[in-house]
Amino acid sequence: PPPSLLEKAEQVLAAFDGSHPRLSLTEVIRRSGLSRSSAHRILDQLVQLRWLDREGRDYRMGMRLLEHGGLAAHHNRLLRVALPRLDQLHQATGKPAQLFVLADTDVVCLERIGSFDDHALPTHVGARLPAHCTAAGKAILGFGDPADVERVLAAGLHPRTPRTVTSPFLFRTELAAVRADGIAYDREGTCQGLVSAAVPLRGAGRAIAAVSVASLGGHRALERLAPLLQSCARSIWAELYGRGRAARFAPPIEAPPATVPVPLDNMRRWAWPGSWM
């Protein structure tokens, strides 16, 4: 079959490389193998989308394409750093551990470790879910850009289950609770019978992602896991942006006793090795 429009666009983009960062229309035709009319039409469309820039008679990679590439590189680094900590979180809690990022009005699952044998999770790597009904979405929005919250509200808080919060007032109230407590909950708002808890991945600024665990029990069963989630998020953040020692000497994630409340033990967690403490 003849190549599709996307395949032709890929042929045009593939014509550019490190040795040929700027190309004329004639050079694009020669390197891509496309006809003059097809190459010219696709080049014009890519310029309109900001995937390419035009300077006189030459074309070069545009900012939009660089933004996509930078985002992919950022997500790859985030995933590489988070993966061992997610595995520790899963081993410590016995529950599925997940990593989410915000994408417009949805959250996208970058990684999931663990599952339930008798219950299908609505998340898998690459899955998109409405941000307003997931714990991860609330965790990111609670510490995110206010414009993202308004975008979610403008799109509508559509119900997925009878327990999905669809009132803008109640949704804003939930986000205020997330900011106060540092943790978000999904109480069967995404899938009936499934609850989850999530904490934002952030420093002093806005959240860039969220770490979550899911359970088939009541949401109160997840409350005692809050210190483990927060420890996991701090460890990931320290390795991404903090000092190297903070990441290497981060305390391991340990499962809490079943019947004993888990102390936050904040002083032990943030004290630097070798300090007076």
JSON list of C-alpha atoms in Angstrom, two decimals, residues 23-259:
[
{"chain": "A", "resi": 23, "resn": "LEU", "atom": "CA", "xyz": [17.63, 21.44, 4.62]},
{"chain": "A", "resi": 24, "resn": "SER", "atom": "CA", "xyz": [16.11, 23.11, 1.61]},
{"chain": "A", "resi": 25, "resn": "LEU", "atom": "CA", "xyz": [13.01, 21.75, -0.11]},
{"chain": "A", "resi": 26, "resn": "THR", "atom": "CA", "xyz": [15.19, 20.17, -2.81]},
{"chain": "A", "resi": 27, "resn": "GLU", "atom": "CA", "xyz": [17.34, 18.44, -0.18]},
{"chain": "A", "resi": 28, "resn": "VAL", "atom": "CA", "xyz": [14.29, 17.18, 1.70]},
{"chain": "A", "resi": 29, "resn": "ILE", "atom": "CA", "xyz": [12.93, 15.70, -1.55]},
{"chain": "A", "resi": 30, "resn": "ARG", "atom": "CA", "xyz": [16.24, 14.01, -2.30]},
{"chain": "A", "resi": 31, "resn": "ARG", "atom": "CA", "xyz": [16.76, 12.60, 1.21]},
{"chain": "A", "resi": 32, "resn": "SER", "atom": "CA", "xyz": [13.14, 11.55, 1.82]},
{"chain": "A", "resi": 33, "resn": "GLY", "atom": "CA", "xyz": [12.33, 10.14, -1.60]},
{"chain": "A", "resi": 34, "resn": "LEU", "atom": "CA", "xyz": [8.96, 11.93, -1.69]},
{"chain": "A", "resi": 35, "resn": "SER", "atom": "CA", "xyz": [7.54, 13.81, -4.62]},
{"chain": "A", "resi": 36, "resn": "ARG", "atom": "CA", "xyz": [7.89, 17.58, -4.70]},
{"chain": "A", "resi": 37, "resn": "SER", "atom": "CA", "xyz": [4.18, 18.21, -4.07]},
{"chain": "A", "resi": 38, "resn": "SER", "atom": "CA", "xyz": [4.01, 15.78, -1.13]},
{"chain": "A", "resi": 39, "resn": "ALA", "atom": "CA", "xyz": [7.19, 17.09, 0.48]},
{"chain": "A", "resi": 40, "resn": "HIS", "atom": "CA", "xyz": [6.10, 20.72, 0.09]},
{"chain": "A", "resi": 41, "resn": "ARG", "atom": "CA", "xyz": [2.64, 20.05, 1.53]},
{"chain": "A", "resi": 42, "resn": "ILE", "atom": "CA", "xyz": [3.98, 18.12, 4.54]},
{"chain": "A", "resi": 43, "resn": "LEU", "atom": "CA", "xyz": [6.69, 20.71, 5.22]},
{"chain": "A", "resi": 44, "resn": "ASP", "atom": "CA", "xyz": [4.05, 23.46, 5.31]},
{"chain": "A", "resi": 45, "resn": "GLN", "atom": "CA", "xyz": [1.92, 21.44, 7.76]},
{"chain": "A", "resi": 46, "resn": "LEU", "atom": "CA", "xyz": [4.90, 20.71, 10.02]},
{"chain": "A", "resi": 47, "resn": "VAL", "atom": "CA", "xyz": [5.80, 24.40, 10.07]},
{"chain": "A", "resi": 48, "resn": "GLN", "atom": "CA", "xyz": [2.24, 25.29, 11.09]},
{"chain": "A", "resi": 49, "resn": "LEU", "atom": "CA", "xyz": [2.45, 22.72, 13.92]},
{"chain": "A", "resi": 50, "resn": "ARG", "atom": "CA", "xyz": [5.82, 24.20, 14.99]},
{"chain": "A", "resi": 51, "resn": "TRP", "atom": "CA", "xyz": [7.51, 20.85, 14.48]},
{"chain": "A", "resi": 52, "resn": "LEU", "atom": "CA", "xyz": [9.72, 22.59, 11.93]},
{"chain": "A", "resi": 53, "resn": "ASP", "atom": "CA", "xyz": [10.85, 26.19, 11.55]},
{"chain": "A", "resi": 54, "resn": "ARG", "atom": "CA", "xyz": [11.44, 27.93, 8.23]},
{"chain": "A", "resi": 55, "resn": "GLU", "atom": "CA", "xyz": [14.24, 30.41, 7.66]},
{"chain": "A", "resi": 56, "resn": "GLY", "atom": "CA", "xyz": [14.22, 31.72, 4.13]},
{"chain": "A", "resi": 57, "resn": "ARG", "atom": "CA", "xyz": [14.40, 28.66, 1.88]},
{"chain": "A", "resi": 58, "resn": "ASP", "atom": "CA", "xyz": [15.68, 26.33, 4.59]},
{"chain": "A", "resi": 59, "resn": "TYR", "atom": "CA", "xyz": [13.90, 24.24, 7.23]},
{"chain": "A", "resi": 60, "resn": "ARG", "atom": "CA", "xyz": [15.12, 23.10, 10.62]},
{"chain": "A", "resi": 61, "resn": "MET", "atom": "CA", "xyz": [13.75, 21.33, 13.70]},
{"chain": "A", "resi": 62, "resn": "GLY", "atom": "CA", "xyz": [11.15, 23.42, 15.51]},
{"chain": "A", "resi": 63, "resn": "MET", "atom": "CA", "xyz": [10.63, 24.12, 19.20]},
{"chain": "A", "resi": 64, "resn": "ARG", "atom": "CA", "xyz": [7.56, 21.92, 19.45]},
{"chain": "A", "resi": 65, "resn": "LEU", "atom": "CA", "xyz": [9.53, 18.87, 18.41]},
{"chain": "A", "resi": 66, "resn": "LEU", "atom": "CA", "xyz": [12.27, 19.76, 20.88]},
{"chain": "A", "resi": 67, "resn": "GLU", "atom": "CA", "xyz": [9.64, 20.12, 23.62]},
{"chain": "A", "resi": 68, "resn": "HIS", "atom": "CA", "xyz": [8.32, 16.63, 22.87]},
{"chain": "A", "resi": 69, "resn": "GLY", "atom": "CA", "xyz": [11.82, 15.21, 22.91]},
{"chain": "A", "resi": 70, "resn": "GLY", "atom": "CA", "xyz": [12.68, 16.94, 26.16]},
{"chain": "A", "resi": 71, "resn": "LEU", "atom": "CA", "xyz": [9.50, 15.65, 27.79]},
{"chain": "A", "resi": 72, "resn": "ALA", "atom": "CA", "xyz": [10.24, 12.09, 26.68]},
{"chain": "A", "resi": 73, "resn": "ALA", "atom": "CA", "xyz": [13.80, 12.34, 28.03]},
{"chain": "A", "resi": 74, "resn": "HIS", "atom": "CA", "xyz": [12.48, 13.72, 31.34]},
{"chain": "A", "resi": 75, "resn": "HIS", "atom": "CA", "xyz": [9.94, 10.91, 31.67]},
{"chain": "A", "resi": 76, "resn": "ASN", "atom": "CA", "xyz": [12.60, 8.31, 30.85]},
{"chain": "A", "resi": 77, "resn": "ARG", "atom": "CA", "xyz": [14.87, 9.67, 33.58]},
{"chain": "A", "resi": 78, "resn": "LEU", "atom": "CA", "xyz": [11.99, 9.87, 36.04]},
{"chain": "A", "resi": 79, "resn": "LEU", "atom": "CA", "xyz": [11.03, 6.28, 35.30]},
{"chain": "A", "resi": 80, "resn": "ARG", "atom": "CA", "xyz": [14.61, 5.03, 35.59]},
{"chain": "A", "resi": 81, "resn": "VAL", "atom": "CA", "xyz": [14.98, 6.64, 39.03]},
{"chain": "A", "resi": 82, "resn": "ALA", "atom": "CA", "xyz": [11.53, 5.65, 40.30]},
{"chain": "A", "resi": 83, "resn": "LEU", "atom": "CA", "xyz": [11.50, 2.01, 39.23]},
{"chain": "A", "resi": 84, "resn": "PRO", "atom": "CA", "xyz": [13.60, 0.52, 42.09]},
{"chain": "A", "resi": 85, "resn": "ARG", "atom": "CA", "xyz": [11.72, 2.58, 44.68]},
{"chain": "A", "resi": 86, "resn": "LEU", "atom": "CA", "xyz": [8.36, 1.49, 43.29]},
{"chain": "A", "resi": 87, "resn": "ASP", "atom": "CA", "xyz": [9.51, -2.10, 43.55]},
{"chain": "A", "resi": 88, "resn": "GLN", "atom": "CA", "xyz": [10.47, -1.53, 47.21]},
{"chain": "A", "resi": 89, "resn": "LEU", "atom": "CA", "xyz": [7.09, 0.08, 47.86]},
{"chain": "A", "resi": 90, "resn": "HIS", "atom": "CA", "xyz": [5.29, -2.88, 46.34]},
{"chain": "A", "resi": 91, "resn": "GLN", "atom": "CA", "xyz": [7.35, -5.36, 48.35]},
{"chain": "A", "resi": 92, "resn": "ALA", "atom": "CA", "xyz": [6.75, -3.42, 51.59]},
{"chain": "A", "resi": 93, "resn": "THR", "atom": "CA", "xyz": [3.00, -2.99, 51.17]},
{"chain": "A", "resi": 94, "resn": "GLY", "atom": "CA", "xyz": [2.03, -6.02, 49.09]},
{"chain": "A", "resi": 95, "resn": "LYS", "atom": "CA", "xyz": [-0.07, -3.67, 46.96]},
{"chain": "A", "resi": 96, "resn": "PRO", "atom": "CA", "xyz": [0.30, -2.44, 43.38]},
{"chain": "A", "resi": 97, "resn": "ALA", "atom": "CA", "xyz": [2.63, 0.58, 43.22]},
{"chain": "A", "resi": 98, "resn": "GLN", "atom": "CA", "xyz": [2.16, 3.06, 40.38]},
{"chain": "A", "resi": 99, "resn": "LEU", "atom": "CA", "xyz": [3.73, 6.20, 38.93]},
{"chain": "A", "resi": 100, "resn": "PHE", "atom": "CA", "xyz": [1.56, 8.79, 37.15]},
{"chain": "A", "resi": 101, "resn": "VAL", "atom": "CA", "xyz": [2.10, 12.09, 35.31]},
{"chain": "A", "resi": 102, "resn": "LEU", "atom": "CA", "xyz": [-0.48, 14.68, 34.27]},
{"chain": "A", "resi": 103, "resn": "ALA", "atom": "CA", "xyz": [-1.41, 14.91, 30.58]},
{"chain": "A", "resi": 104, "resn": "ASP", "atom": "CA", "xyz": [-3.93, 17.67, 29.90]},
{"chain": "A", "resi": 105, "resn": "THR", "atom": "CA", "xyz": [-7.03, 16.64, 31.91]},
{"chain": "A", "resi": 106, "resn": "ASP", "atom": "CA", "xyz": [-5.91, 13.01, 32.37]},
{"chain": "A", "resi": 107, "resn": "VAL", "atom": "CA", "xyz": [-3.18, 11.16, 34.20]},
{"chain": "A", "resi": 108, "resn": "VAL", "atom": "CA", "xyz": [-1.00, 8.67, 32.35]},
{"chain": "A", "resi": 109, "resn": "CYS", "atom": "CA", "xyz": [0.48, 5.62, 34.06]},
{"chain": "A", "resi": 110, "resn": "LEU", "atom": "CA", "xyz": [4.24, 5.50, 33.45]},
{"chain": "A", "resi": 111, "resn": "GLU", "atom": "CA", "xyz": [4.77, 2.35, 35.50]},
{"chain": "A", "resi": 112, "resn": "ARG", "atom": "CA", "xyz": [2.88, -0.19, 37.57]},
{"chain": "A", "resi": 113, "resn": "ILE", "atom": "CA", "xyz": [4.41, -2.94, 39.69]},
{"chain": "A", "resi": 114, "resn": "GLY", "atom": "CA", "xyz": [2.10, -5.61, 41.08]},
{"chain": "A", "resi": 115, "resn": "SER", "atom": "CA", "xyz": [-1.55, -6.48, 40.54]},
{"chain": "A", "resi": 116, "resn": "PHE", "atom": "CA", "xyz": [-4.50, -8.30, 42.11]},
{"chain": "A", "resi": 117, "resn": "ASP", "atom": "CA", "xyz": [-5.09, -11.89, 41.11]},
{"chain": "A", "resi": 118, "resn": "ASP", "atom": "CA", "xyz": [-8.87, -11.64, 41.31]},
{"chain": "A", "resi": 119, "resn": "HIS", "atom": "CA", "xyz": [-9.46, -8.03, 40.24]},
{"chain": "A", "resi": 120, "resn": "ALA", "atom": "CA", "xyz": [-8.51, -6.30, 37.03]},
{"chain": "A", "resi": 121, "resn": "LEU", "atom": "CA", "xyz": [-6.90, -2.92, 37.61]},
{"chain": "A", "resi": 122, "resn": "PRO", "atom": "CA", "xyz": [-7.96, -0.12, 35.27]},
{"chain": "A", "resi": 123, "resn": "THR", "atom": "CA", "xyz": [-4.32, 0.97, 35.03]},
{"chain": "A", "resi": 124, "resn": "HIS", "atom": "CA", "xyz": [-1.54, -0.40, 32.93]},
{"chain": "A", "resi": 125, "resn": "VAL", "atom": "CA", "xyz": [1.57, 1.23, 31.51]},
{"chain": "A", "resi": 126, "resn": "GLY", "atom": "CA", "xyz": [0.38, 3.92, 29.11]},
{"chain": "A", "resi": 127, "resn": "ALA", "atom": "CA", "xyz": [-3.21, 3.93, 30.39]},
{"chain": "A", "resi": 128, "resn": "ARG", "atom": "CA", "xyz": [-5.01, 7.27, 30.64]},
{"chain": "A", "resi": 129, "resn": "LEU", "atom": "CA", "xyz": [-7.55, 8.02, 33.36]},
{"chain": "A", "resi": 130, "resn": "PRO", "atom": "CA", "xyz": [-9.47, 11.22, 34.17]},
{"chain": "A", "resi": 131, "resn": "ALA", "atom": "CA", "xyz": [-7.40, 13.22, 36.63]},
{"chain": "A", "resi": 132, "resn": "HIS", "atom": "CA", "xyz": [-10.41, 14.35, 38.67]},
{"chain": "A", "resi": 133, "resn": "CYS", "atom": "CA", "xyz": [-11.37, 10.88, 39.89]},
{"chain": "A", "resi": 134, "resn": "THR", "atom": "CA", "xyz": [-7.94, 9.34, 40.59]},
{"chain": "A", "resi": 135, "resn": "ALA", "atom": "CA", "xyz": [-5.84, 9.75, 43.71]},
{"chain": "A", "resi": 136, "resn": "ALA", "atom": "CA", "xyz": [-2.77, 10.47, 41.55]},
{"chain": "A", "resi": 137, "resn": "GLY", "atom": "CA", "xyz": [-4.61, 13.17, 39.61]},
{"chain": "A", "resi": 138, "resn": "LYS", "atom": "CA", "xyz": [-5.76, 14.87, 42.80]},
{"chain": "A", "resi": 139, "resn": "ALA", "atom": "CA", "xyz": [-2.25, 14.67, 44.28]},
{"chain": "A", "resi": 140, "resn": "ILE", "atom": "CA", "xyz": [-0.75, 16.39, 41.23]},
{"chain": "A", "resi": 141, "resn": "LEU", "atom": "CA", "xyz": [-3.52, 18.96, 40.84]},
{"chain": "A", "resi": 142, "resn": "GLY", "atom": "CA", "xyz": [-3.46, 19.78, 44.55]},
{"chain": "A", "resi": 143, "resn": "PHE", "atom": "CA", "xyz": [0.15, 20.91, 44.22]},
{"chain": "A", "resi": 144, "resn": "GLY", "atom": "CA", "xyz": [0.07, 21.85, 40.54]},
{"chain": "A", "resi": 145, "resn": "ASP", "atom": "CA", "xyz": [-0.65, 24.80, 38.31]},
{"chain": "A", "resi": 146, "resn": "PRO", "atom": "CA", "xyz": [-4.05, 26.40, 39.09]},
{"chain": "A", "resi": 147, "resn": "ALA", "atom": "CA", "xyz": [-4.60, 26.63, 35.33]},
{"chain": "A", "resi": 148, "resn": "ASP", "atom": "CA", "xyz": [-4.56, 22.81, 35.19]},
{"chain": "A", "resi": 149, "resn": "VAL", "atom": "CA", "xyz": [-7.33, 22.68, 37.81]},
{"chain": "A", "resi": 150, "resn": "GLU", "atom": "CA", "xyz": [-9.43, 25.13, 35.82]},
{"chain": "A", "resi": 151, "resn": "ARG", "atom": "CA", "xyz": [-8.86, 23.09, 32.66]},
{"chain": "A", "resi": 152, "resn": "VAL", "atom": "CA", "xyz": [-10.10, 19.95, 34.41]},
{"chain": "A", "resi": 153, "resn": "LEU", "atom": "CA", "xyz": [-13.17, 21.75, 35.72]},
{"chain": "A", "resi": 154, "resn": "ALA", "atom": "CA", "xyz": [-13.91, 23.25, 32.31]},
{"chain": "A", "resi": 155, "resn": "ALA", "atom": "CA", "xyz": [-13.80, 19.78, 30.75]},
{"chain": "A", "resi": 156, "resn": "GLY", "atom": "CA", "xyz": [-16.40, 18.56, 33.25]},
{"chain": "A", "resi": 157, "resn": "LEU", "atom": "CA", "xyz": [-16.20, 16.19, 36.21]},
{"chain": "A", "resi": 158, "resn": "HIS", "atom": "CA", "xyz": [-17.84, 13.27, 34.47]},
{"chain": "A", "resi": 159, "resn": "PRO", "atom": "CA", "xyz": [-18.72, 10.28, 36.72]},
{"chain": "A", "resi": 160, "resn": "ARG", "atom": "CA", "xyz": [-17.07, 6.90, 36.27]},
{"chain": "A", "resi": 161, "resn": "THR", "atom": "CA", "xyz": [-18.82, 5.33, 39.28]},
{"chain": "A", "resi": 162, "resn": "PRO", "atom": "CA", "xyz": [-21.58, 6.45, 41.66]},
{"chain": "A", "resi": 163, "resn": "ARG", "atom": "CA", "xyz": [-18.83, 7.59, 44.05]},
{"chain": "A", "resi": 164, "resn": "THR", "atom": "CA", "xyz": [-17.01, 9.90, 41.61]},
{"chain": "A", "resi": 165, "resn": "VAL", "atom": "CA", "xyz": [-16.93, 13.49, 42.87]},
{"chain": "A", "resi": 166, "resn": "THR", "atom": "CA", "xyz": [-18.75, 15.57, 40.24]},
{"chain": "A", "resi": 167, "resn": "SER", "atom": "CA", "xyz": [-19.34, 18.78, 42.20]},
{"chain": "A", "resi": 168, "resn": "PRO", "atom": "CA", "xyz": [-16.75, 21.52, 41.49]},
{"chain": "A", "resi": 169, "resn": "PHE", "atom": "CA", "xyz": [-17.13, 22.76, 45.07]},
{"chain": "A", "resi": 170, "resn": "LEU", "atom": "CA", "xyz": [-16.45, 19.31, 46.56]},
{"chain": "A", "resi": 171, "resn": "PHE", "atom": "CA", "xyz": [-13.59, 18.77, 44.13]},
{"chain": "A", "resi": 172, "resn": "ARG", "atom": "CA", "xyz": [-11.92, 22.01, 45.22]},
{"chain": "A", "resi": 173, "resn": "THR", "atom": "CA", "xyz": [-12.50, 20.97, 48.84]},
{"chain": "A", "resi": 174, "resn": "GLU", "atom": "CA", "xyz": [-10.71, 17.68, 48.16]},
{"chain": "A", "resi": 175, "resn": "LEU", "atom": "CA", "xyz": [-7.76, 19.52, 46.62]},
{"chain": "A", "resi": 176, "resn": "ALA", "atom": "CA", "xyz": [-7.56, 21.78, 49.68]},
{"chain": "A", "resi": 177, "resn": "ALA", "atom": "CA", "xyz": [-7.43, 18.64, 51.87]},
{"chain": "A", "resi": 178, "resn": "VAL", "atom": "CA", "xyz": [-4.64, 17.27, 49.68]},
{"chain": "A", "resi": 179, "resn": "ARG", "atom": "CA", "xyz": [-2.60, 20.43, 50.22]},
{"chain": "A", "resi": 180, "resn": "ALA", "atom": "CA", "xyz": [-3.21, 20.26, 53.96]},
{"chain": "A", "resi": 181, "resn": "ASP", "atom": "CA", "xyz": [-2.47, 16.55, 54.40]},
{"chain": "A", "resi": 182, "resn": "GLY", "atom": "CA", "xyz": [0.04, 15.93, 51.61]},
{"chain": "A", "resi": 183, "resn": "ILE", "atom": "CA", "xyz": [-1.83, 12.84, 50.42]},
{"chain": "A", "resi": 184, "resn": "ALA", "atom": "CA", "xyz": [-4.85, 12.18, 48.15]},
{"chain": "A", "resi": 185, "resn": "TYR", "atom": "CA", "xyz": [-7.38, 9.34, 48.17]},
{"chain": "A", "resi": 186, "resn": "ASP", "atom": "CA", "xyz": [-9.63, 7.77, 45.59]},
{"chain": "A", "resi": 187, "resn": "ARG", "atom": "CA", "xyz": [-12.60, 6.18, 47.33]},
{"chain": "A", "resi": 188, "resn": "GLU", "atom": "CA", "xyz": [-13.98, 4.01, 44.53]},
{"chain": "A", "resi": 189, "resn": "GLY", "atom": "CA", "xyz": [-14.28, 7.05, 42.26]},
{"chain": "A", "resi": 190, "resn": "THR", "atom": "CA", "xyz": [-12.38, 5.38, 39.42]},
{"chain": "A", "resi": 191, "resn": "CYS", "atom": "CA", "xyz": [-13.49, 1.78, 39.75]},
{"chain": "A", "resi": 192, "resn": "GLN", "atom": "CA", "xyz": [-16.02, 0.19, 42.09]},
{"chain": "A", "resi": 193, "resn": "GLY", "atom": "CA", "xyz": [-14.39, -1.78, 44.88]},
{"chain": "A", "resi": 194, "resn": "LEU", "atom": "CA", "xyz": [-10.98, -0.18, 44.28]},
{"chain": "A", "resi": 195, "resn": "VAL", "atom": "CA", "xyz": [-9.41, 2.49, 46.48]},
{"chain": "A", "resi": 196, "resn": "SER", "atom": "CA", "xyz": [-6.04, 4.16, 46.16]},
{"chain": "A", "resi": 197, "resn": "ALA", "atom": "CA", "xyz": [-3.78, 6.69, 47.86]},
{"chain": "A", "resi": 198, "resn": "ALA", "atom": "CA", "xyz": [-1.21, 8.93, 46.20]},
{"chain": "A", "resi": 199, "resn": "VAL", "atom": "CA", "xyz": [1.38, 11.51, 47.18]},
{"chain": "A", "resi": 200, "resn": "PRO", "atom": "CA", "xyz": [2.83, 14.18, 44.89]},
{"chain": "A", "resi": 201, "resn": "LEU", "atom": "CA", "xyz": [6.38, 14.02, 43.65]},
{"chain": "A", "resi": 202, "resn": "ARG", "atom": "CA", "xyz": [7.66, 17.50, 44.41]},
{"chain": "A", "resi": 203, "resn": "GLY", "atom": "CA", "xyz": [10.14, 19.63, 46.28]},
{"chain": "A", "resi": 204, "resn": "ALA", "atom": "CA", "xyz": [9.14, 23.11, 47.38]},
{"chain": "A", "resi": 205, "resn": "GLY", "atom": "CA", "xyz": [7.35, 23.85, 44.12]},
{"chain": "A", "resi": 206, "resn": "ARG", "atom": "CA", "xyz": [4.73, 22.23, 41.95]},
{"chain": "A", "resi": 207, "resn": "ALA", "atom": "CA", "xyz": [4.22, 18.49, 41.62]},
{"chain": "A", "resi": 208, "resn": "ILE", "atom": "CA", "xyz": [5.68, 16.81, 38.53]},
{"chain": "A", "resi": 209, "resn": "ALA", "atom": "CA", "xyz": [4.20, 13.35, 39.13]},
{"chain": "A", "resi": 210, "resn": "ALA", "atom": "CA", "xyz": [2.55, 11.17, 41.78]},
{"chain": "A", "resi": 211, "resn": "VAL", "atom": "CA", "xyz": [3.28, 7.82, 43.41]},
{"chain": "A", "resi": 212, "resn": "SER", "atom": "CA", "xyz": [0.28, 5.71, 44.41]},
{"chain": "A", "resi": 213, "resn": "VAL", "atom": "CA", "xyz": [-0.76, 2.37, 45.83]},
{"chain": "A", "resi": 214, "resn": "ALA", "atom": "CA", "xyz": [-4.09, 0.62, 45.21]},
{"chain": "A", "resi": 215, "resn": "SER", "atom": "CA", "xyz": [-6.12, -1.68, 47.44]},
{"chain": "A", "resi": 216, "resn": "LEU", "atom": "CA", "xyz": [-9.35, -3.65, 47.40]},
{"chain": "A", "resi": 217, "resn": "GLY", "atom": "CA", "xyz": [-10.03, -2.78, 51.05]},
{"chain": "A", "resi": 218, "resn": "GLY", "atom": "CA", "xyz": [-11.44, 0.39, 52.55]},
{"chain": "A", "resi": 219, "resn": "HIS", "atom": "CA", "xyz": [-9.47, 3.58, 52.17]},
{"chain": "A", "resi": 220, "resn": "ARG", "atom": "CA", "xyz": [-8.67, 3.62, 55.89]},
{"chain": "A", "resi": 221, "resn": "ALA", "atom": "CA", "xyz": [-6.47, 0.59, 55.31]},
{"chain": "A", "resi": 222, "resn": "LEU", "atom": "CA", "xyz": [-4.30, 2.86, 53.16]},
{"chain": "A", "resi": 223, "resn": "GLU", "atom": "CA", "xyz": [-3.94, 5.63, 55.71]},
{"chain": "A", "resi": 224, "resn": "ARG", "atom": "CA", "xyz": [-1.29, 3.76, 57.67]},
{"chain": "A", "resi": 225, "resn": "LEU", "atom": "CA", "xyz": [0.73, 3.45, 54.46]},
{"chain": "A", "resi": 226, "resn": "ALA", "atom": "CA", "xyz": [1.05, 7.24, 54.09]},
{"chain": "A", "resi": 227, "resn": "PRO", "atom": "CA", "xyz": [4.57, 7.34, 55.61]},
{"chain": "A", "resi": 228, "resn": "LEU", "atom": "CA", "xyz": [5.73, 4.67, 53.15]},
{"chain": "A", "resi": 229, "resn": "LEU", "atom": "CA", "xyz": [4.32, 6.58, 50.18]},
{"chain": "A", "resi": 230, "resn": "GLN", "atom": "CA", "xyz": [5.88, 9.82, 51.38]},
{"chain": "A", "resi": 231, "resn": "SER", "atom": "CA", "xyz": [9.23, 8.11, 51.98]},
{"chain": "A", "resi": 232, "resn": "CYS", "atom": "CA", "xyz": [9.13, 6.66, 48.47]},
{"chain": "A", "resi": 233, "resn": "ALA", "atom": "CA", "xyz": [8.34, 10.06, 46.90]},
{"chain": "A", "resi": 234, "resn": "ARG", "atom": "CA", "xyz": [11.08, 11.80, 48.91]},
{"chain": "A", "resi": 235, "resn": "SER", "atom": "CA", "xyz": [13.64, 9.21, 47.86]},
{"chain": "A", "resi": 236, "resn": "ILE", "atom": "CA", "xyz": [12.75, 9.59, 44.18]},
{"chain": "A", "resi": 237, "resn": "TRP", "atom": "CA", "xyz": [12.87, 13.38, 44.40]},
{"chain": "A", "resi": 238, "resn": "ALA", "atom": "CA", "xyz": [16.21, 13.35, 46.25]},
{"chain": "A", "resi": 239, "resn": "GLU", "atom": "CA", "xyz": [17.79, 11.18, 43.58]},
{"chain": "A", "resi": 240, "resn": "LEU", "atom": "CA", "xyz": [16.35, 13.31, 40.79]},
{"chain": "A", "resi": 241, "resn": "TYR", "atom": "CA", "xyz": [17.16, 16.77, 42.14]},
{"chain": "A", "resi": 242, "resn": "GLY", "atom": "CA", "xyz": [18.75, 16.50, 45.58]},
{"chain": "A", "resi": 243, "resn": "ARG", "atom": "CA", "xyz": [22.28, 15.81, 46.71]},
{"chain": "A", "resi": 244, "resn": "GLY", "atom": "CA", "xyz": [23.70, 12.42, 45.85]},
{"chain": "A", "resi": 245, "resn": "ARG", "atom": "CA", "xyz": [24.10, 11.52, 49.52]},
{"chain": "A", "resi": 246, "resn": "ALA", "atom": "CA", "xyz": [20.39, 12.13, 50.12]},
{"chain": "A", "resi": 247, "resn": "ALA", "atom": "CA", "xyz": [19.50, 9.49, 47.57]},
{"chain": "A", "resi": 248, "resn": "ARG", "atom": "CA", "xyz": [22.13, 6.93, 48.55]},
{"chain": "A", "resi": 249, "resn": "PHE", "atom": "CA", "xyz": [21.44, 7.16, 52.29]},
{"chain": "A", "resi": 250, "resn": "ALA", "atom": "CA", "xyz": [17.64, 7.37, 52.03]},
{"chain": "A", "resi": 251, "resn": "PRO", "atom": "CA", "xyz": [16.09, 4.95, 54.55]},
{"chain": "A", "resi": 252, "resn": "PRO", "atom": "CA", "xyz": [14.77, 1.72, 53.03]},
{"chain": "A", "resi": 253, "resn": "ILE", "atom": "CA", "xyz": [11.03, 1.20, 52.83]},
{"chain": "A", "resi": 254, "resn": "GLU", "atom": "CA", "xyz": [9.90, -1.21, 55.51]},
{"chain": "A", "resi": 255, "resn": "ALA", "atom": "CA", "xyz": [6.47, -2.73, 56.02]},
{"chain": "A", "resi": 256, "resn": "PRO", "atom": "CA", "xyz": [4.74, -1.36, 59.15]},
{"chain": "A", "resi": 257, "resn": "PRO", "atom": "CA", "xyz": [3.38, -3.68, 61.84]},
{"chain": "A", "resi": 258, "resn": "ALA", "atom": "CA", "xyz": [-0.20, -4.74, 61.13]},
{"chain": "A", "resi": 259, "resn": "THR", "atom": "CA", "xyz": [-1.65, -3.44, 64.40]}
]
